[in-house]
mmCIF file of C-alpha atoms in Angstrom:
data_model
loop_
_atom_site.group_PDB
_atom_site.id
_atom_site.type_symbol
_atom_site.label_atom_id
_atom_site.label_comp_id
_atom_site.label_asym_id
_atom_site.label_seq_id
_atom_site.Cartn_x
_atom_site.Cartn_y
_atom_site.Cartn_z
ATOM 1 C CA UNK Y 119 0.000 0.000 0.000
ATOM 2 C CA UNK Y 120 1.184 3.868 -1.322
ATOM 3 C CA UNK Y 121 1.648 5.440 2.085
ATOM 4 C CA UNK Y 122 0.375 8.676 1.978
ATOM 5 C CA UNK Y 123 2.308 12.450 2.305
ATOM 6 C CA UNK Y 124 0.514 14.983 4.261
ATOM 7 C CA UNK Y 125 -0.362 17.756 1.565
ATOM 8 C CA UNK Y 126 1.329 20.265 4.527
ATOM 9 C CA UNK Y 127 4.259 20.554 6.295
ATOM 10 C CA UNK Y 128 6.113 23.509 8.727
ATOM 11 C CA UNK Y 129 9.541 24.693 7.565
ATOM 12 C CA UNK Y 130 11.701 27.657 10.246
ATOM 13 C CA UNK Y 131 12.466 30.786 8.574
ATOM 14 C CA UNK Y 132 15.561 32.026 9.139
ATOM 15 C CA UNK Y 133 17.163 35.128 8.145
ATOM 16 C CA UNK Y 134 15.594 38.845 7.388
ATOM 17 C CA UNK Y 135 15.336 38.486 3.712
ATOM 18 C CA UNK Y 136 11.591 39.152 3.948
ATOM 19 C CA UNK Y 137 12.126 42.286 6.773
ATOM 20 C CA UNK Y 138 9.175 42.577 8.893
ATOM 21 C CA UNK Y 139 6.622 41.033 6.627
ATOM 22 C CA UNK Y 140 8.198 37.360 7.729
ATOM 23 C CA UNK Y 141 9.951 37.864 11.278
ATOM 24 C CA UNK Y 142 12.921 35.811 11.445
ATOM 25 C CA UNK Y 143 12.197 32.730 13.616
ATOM 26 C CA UNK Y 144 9.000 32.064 12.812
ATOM 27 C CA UNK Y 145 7.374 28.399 12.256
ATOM 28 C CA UNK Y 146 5.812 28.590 8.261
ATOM 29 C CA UNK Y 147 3.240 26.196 7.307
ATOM 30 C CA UNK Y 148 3.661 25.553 3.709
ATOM 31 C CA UNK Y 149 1.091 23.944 1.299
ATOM 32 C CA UNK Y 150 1.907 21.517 -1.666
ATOM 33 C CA UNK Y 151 -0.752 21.333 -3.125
ATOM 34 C CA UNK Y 152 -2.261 24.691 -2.992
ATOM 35 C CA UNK Y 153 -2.474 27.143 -5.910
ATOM 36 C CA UNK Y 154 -0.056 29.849 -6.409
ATOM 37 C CA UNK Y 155 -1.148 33.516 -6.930
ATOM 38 C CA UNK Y 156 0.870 36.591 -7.403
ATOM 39 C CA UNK Y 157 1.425 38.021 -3.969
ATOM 40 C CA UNK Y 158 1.415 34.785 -2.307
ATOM 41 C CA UNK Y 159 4.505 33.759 -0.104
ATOM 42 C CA UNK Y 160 6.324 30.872 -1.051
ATOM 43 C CA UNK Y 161 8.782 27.858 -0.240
ATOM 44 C CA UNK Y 162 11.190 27.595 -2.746
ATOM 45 C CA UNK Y 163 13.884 24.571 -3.065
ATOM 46 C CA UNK Y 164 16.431 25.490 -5.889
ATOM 47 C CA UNK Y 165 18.202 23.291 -7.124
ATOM 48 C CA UNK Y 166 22.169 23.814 -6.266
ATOM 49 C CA UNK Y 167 23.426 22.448 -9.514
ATOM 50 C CA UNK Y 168 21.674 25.434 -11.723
ATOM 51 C CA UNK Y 169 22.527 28.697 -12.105
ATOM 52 C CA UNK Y 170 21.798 29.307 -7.836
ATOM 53 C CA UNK Y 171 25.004 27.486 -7.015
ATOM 54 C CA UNK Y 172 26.479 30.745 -5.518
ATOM 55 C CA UNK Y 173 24.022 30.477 -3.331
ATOM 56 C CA UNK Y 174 24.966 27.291 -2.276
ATOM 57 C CA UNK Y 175 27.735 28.929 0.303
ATOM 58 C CA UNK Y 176 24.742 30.100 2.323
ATOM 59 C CA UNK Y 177 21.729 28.353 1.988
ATOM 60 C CA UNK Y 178 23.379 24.407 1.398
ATOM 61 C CA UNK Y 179 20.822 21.631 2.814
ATOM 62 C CA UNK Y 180 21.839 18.998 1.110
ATOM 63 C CA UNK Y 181 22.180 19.104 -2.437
ATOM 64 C CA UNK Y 182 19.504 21.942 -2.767
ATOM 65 C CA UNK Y 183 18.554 25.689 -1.931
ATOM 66 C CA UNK Y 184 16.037 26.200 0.911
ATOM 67 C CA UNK Y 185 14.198 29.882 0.553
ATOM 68 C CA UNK Y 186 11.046 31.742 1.311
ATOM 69 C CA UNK Y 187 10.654 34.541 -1.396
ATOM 70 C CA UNK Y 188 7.387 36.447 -2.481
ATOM 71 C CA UNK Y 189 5.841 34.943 -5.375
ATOM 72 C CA UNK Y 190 5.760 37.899 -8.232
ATOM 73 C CA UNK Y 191 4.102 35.831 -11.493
ATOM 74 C CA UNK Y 192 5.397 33.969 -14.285
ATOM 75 C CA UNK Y 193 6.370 35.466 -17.446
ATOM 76 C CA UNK Y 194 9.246 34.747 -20.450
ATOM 77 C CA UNK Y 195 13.249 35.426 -20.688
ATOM 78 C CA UNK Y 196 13.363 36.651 -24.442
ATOM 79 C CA UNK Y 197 14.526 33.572 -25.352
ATOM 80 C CA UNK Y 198 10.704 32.112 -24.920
ATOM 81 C CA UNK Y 199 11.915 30.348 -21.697
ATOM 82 C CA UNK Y 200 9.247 30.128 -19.001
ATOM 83 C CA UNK Y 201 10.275 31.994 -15.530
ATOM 84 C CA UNK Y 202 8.897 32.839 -12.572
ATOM 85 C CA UNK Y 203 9.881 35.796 -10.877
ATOM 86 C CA UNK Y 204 10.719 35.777 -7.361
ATOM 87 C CA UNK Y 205 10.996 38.754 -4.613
ATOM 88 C CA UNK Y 206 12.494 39.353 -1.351
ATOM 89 C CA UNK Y 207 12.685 42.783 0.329
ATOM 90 C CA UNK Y 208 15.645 43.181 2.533
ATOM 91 C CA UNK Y 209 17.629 44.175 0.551
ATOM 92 C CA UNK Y 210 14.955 44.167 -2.081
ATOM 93 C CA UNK Y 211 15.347 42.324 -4.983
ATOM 94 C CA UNK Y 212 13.713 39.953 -7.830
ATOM 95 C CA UNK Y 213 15.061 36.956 -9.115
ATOM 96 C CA UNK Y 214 14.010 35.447 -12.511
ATOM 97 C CA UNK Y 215 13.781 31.524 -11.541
ATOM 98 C CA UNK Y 216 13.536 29.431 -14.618
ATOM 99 C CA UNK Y 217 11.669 26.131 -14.057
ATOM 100 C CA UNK Y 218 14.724 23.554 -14.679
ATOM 101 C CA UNK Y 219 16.063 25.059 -11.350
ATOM 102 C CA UNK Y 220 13.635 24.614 -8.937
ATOM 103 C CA UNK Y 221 12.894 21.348 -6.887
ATOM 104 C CA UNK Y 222 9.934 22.875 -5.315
ATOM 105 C CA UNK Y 223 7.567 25.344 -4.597
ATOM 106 C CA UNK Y 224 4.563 25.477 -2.340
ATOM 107 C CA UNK Y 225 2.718 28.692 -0.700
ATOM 108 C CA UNK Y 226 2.873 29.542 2.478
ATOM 109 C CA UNK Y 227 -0.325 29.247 4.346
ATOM 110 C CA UNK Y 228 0.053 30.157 7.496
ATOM 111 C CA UNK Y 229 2.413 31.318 10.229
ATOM 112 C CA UNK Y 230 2.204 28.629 13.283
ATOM 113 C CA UNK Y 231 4.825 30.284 15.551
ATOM 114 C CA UNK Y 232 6.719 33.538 15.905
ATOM 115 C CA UNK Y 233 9.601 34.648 17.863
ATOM 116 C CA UNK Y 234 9.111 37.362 20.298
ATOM 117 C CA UNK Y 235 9.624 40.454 17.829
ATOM 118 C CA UNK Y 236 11.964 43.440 18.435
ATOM 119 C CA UNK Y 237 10.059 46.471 19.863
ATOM 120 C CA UNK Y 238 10.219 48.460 16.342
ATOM 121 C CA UNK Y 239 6.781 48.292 15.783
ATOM 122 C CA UNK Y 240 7.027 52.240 14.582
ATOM 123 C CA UNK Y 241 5.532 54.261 12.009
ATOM 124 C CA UNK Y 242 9.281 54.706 10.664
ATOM 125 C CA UNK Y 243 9.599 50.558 10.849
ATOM 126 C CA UNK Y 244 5.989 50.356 8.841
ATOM 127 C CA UNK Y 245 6.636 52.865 6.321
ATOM 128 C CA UNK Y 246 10.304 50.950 5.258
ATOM 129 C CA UNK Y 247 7.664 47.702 5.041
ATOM 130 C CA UNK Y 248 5.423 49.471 2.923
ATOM 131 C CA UNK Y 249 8.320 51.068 0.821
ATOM 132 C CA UNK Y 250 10.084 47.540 0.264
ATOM 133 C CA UNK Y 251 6.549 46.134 -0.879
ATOM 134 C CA UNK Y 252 5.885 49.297 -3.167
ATOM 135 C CA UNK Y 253 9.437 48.592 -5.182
ATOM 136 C CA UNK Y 254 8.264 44.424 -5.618
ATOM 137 C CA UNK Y 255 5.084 46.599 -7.451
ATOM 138 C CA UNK Y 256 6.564 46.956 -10.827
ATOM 139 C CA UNK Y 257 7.587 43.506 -11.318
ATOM 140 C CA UNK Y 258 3.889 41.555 -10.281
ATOM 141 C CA UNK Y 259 2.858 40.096 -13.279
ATOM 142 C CA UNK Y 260 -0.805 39.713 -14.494
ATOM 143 C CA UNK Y 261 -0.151 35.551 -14.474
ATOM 144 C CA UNK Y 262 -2.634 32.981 -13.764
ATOM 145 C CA UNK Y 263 -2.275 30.999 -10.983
ATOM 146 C CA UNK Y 264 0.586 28.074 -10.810
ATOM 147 C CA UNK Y 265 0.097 25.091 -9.683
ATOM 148 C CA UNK Y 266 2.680 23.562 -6.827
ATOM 149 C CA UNK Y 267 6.065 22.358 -8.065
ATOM 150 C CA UNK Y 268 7.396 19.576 -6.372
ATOM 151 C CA UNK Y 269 4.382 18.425 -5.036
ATOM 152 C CA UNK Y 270 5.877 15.240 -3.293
ATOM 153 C CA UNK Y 271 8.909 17.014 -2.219
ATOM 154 C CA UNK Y 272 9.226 17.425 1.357
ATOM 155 C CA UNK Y 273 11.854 18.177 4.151
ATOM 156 C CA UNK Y 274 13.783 16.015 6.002
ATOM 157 C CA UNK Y 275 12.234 15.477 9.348
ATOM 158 C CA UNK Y 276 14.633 15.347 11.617
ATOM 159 C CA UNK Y 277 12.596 13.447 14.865
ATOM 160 C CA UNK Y 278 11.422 10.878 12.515
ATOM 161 C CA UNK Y 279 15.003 10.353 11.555
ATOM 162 C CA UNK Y 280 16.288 10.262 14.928
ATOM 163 C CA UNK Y 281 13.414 7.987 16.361
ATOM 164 C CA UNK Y 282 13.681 5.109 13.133
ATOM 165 C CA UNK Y 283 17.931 5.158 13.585
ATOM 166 C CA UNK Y 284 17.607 4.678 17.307
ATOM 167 C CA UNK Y 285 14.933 2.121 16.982
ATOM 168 C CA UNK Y 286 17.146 0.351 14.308
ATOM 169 C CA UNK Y 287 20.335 0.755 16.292
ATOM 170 C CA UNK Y 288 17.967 -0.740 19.759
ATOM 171 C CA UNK Y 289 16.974 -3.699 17.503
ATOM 172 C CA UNK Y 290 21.023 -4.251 16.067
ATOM 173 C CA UNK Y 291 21.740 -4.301 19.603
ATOM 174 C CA UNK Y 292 18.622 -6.583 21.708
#
């Protein structure tokens, strides 16, 4: 019998690449199968071997690129190749992700757990949110919505890991 994958699963952001619209620290809930609409958050897995390999350096989890960007549209290189464009606001910028490169990507559908946040809950702190958002503006595309990529993919859970290697290593040793 198939044994079946839970269409959600909660990844740990880390990192200020989103700036106050995705405190650092907090527990995501990410869904594979759920439609993808400009605006939406998103897990992304890159794959390392592609043209993200610089990244590698800094994101490296085994073999691929873990990151939560803001999901922008899809649209064409010039060469007719299918992107999809990718934003992050601190600093703010948009990558052009062509589909070959990515393992997966699922939205974001909820935050299950945040750190305790900074007291910079100013008008200053709001109005460099609102600024980072307005300069992602130009680049939302008119797109349909995209299905999930990688819809089997998955992270590694760690206590399952740990539990099944102990029980084997308990049953190696009885």
């Amino acid at each position: 019998m198939a044994e079946t994958v839970d269409a959600t699963y909660q990844i740990f952001a880390v990192g200020r690449c989103m700036g106050d619209l995705l405190p650092e620290s907090s527990t995501l809930q990410a869904d594979a199968t759920a439609e993808i609409l400009p605006g939406n958050i998103v897990a992304v897995v890159l794959d390392a071997r592609g043209p993200f390999r610089e990244l590698s350096g800094m994101l490296e989890t085994h073999g691929s690129l873990g990151v939560v960007k803001l999901y922008l549209g899809k649209t064409e290189t010039a060469a007719g190749e299918a992107v999809f464009l990718l934003g992050q606001l601190n600093p703010p910028l948009v990558f052009a992700v062509p589909m070959a490169s990515l393992l997966a990507m699922h939205r974001i559908v909820a935050r299950v757990g945040e750190a305790p946040q900074p007291e910079d809950g100013t008008e200053d702190a709001k109005a460099i949110l609102n600024a980072q958002l307005d300069m992602m503006s130009p680049f939302l595309c008119e797109s349909e919505a995209a299905a999930p990529i990688g819809p089997d993919w998955r992270p590694i859970d760690l206590d399952a890991l740990i539990r099944s290697t102990t029980q084997t290593l308990e049953q190696a040793n009885a």
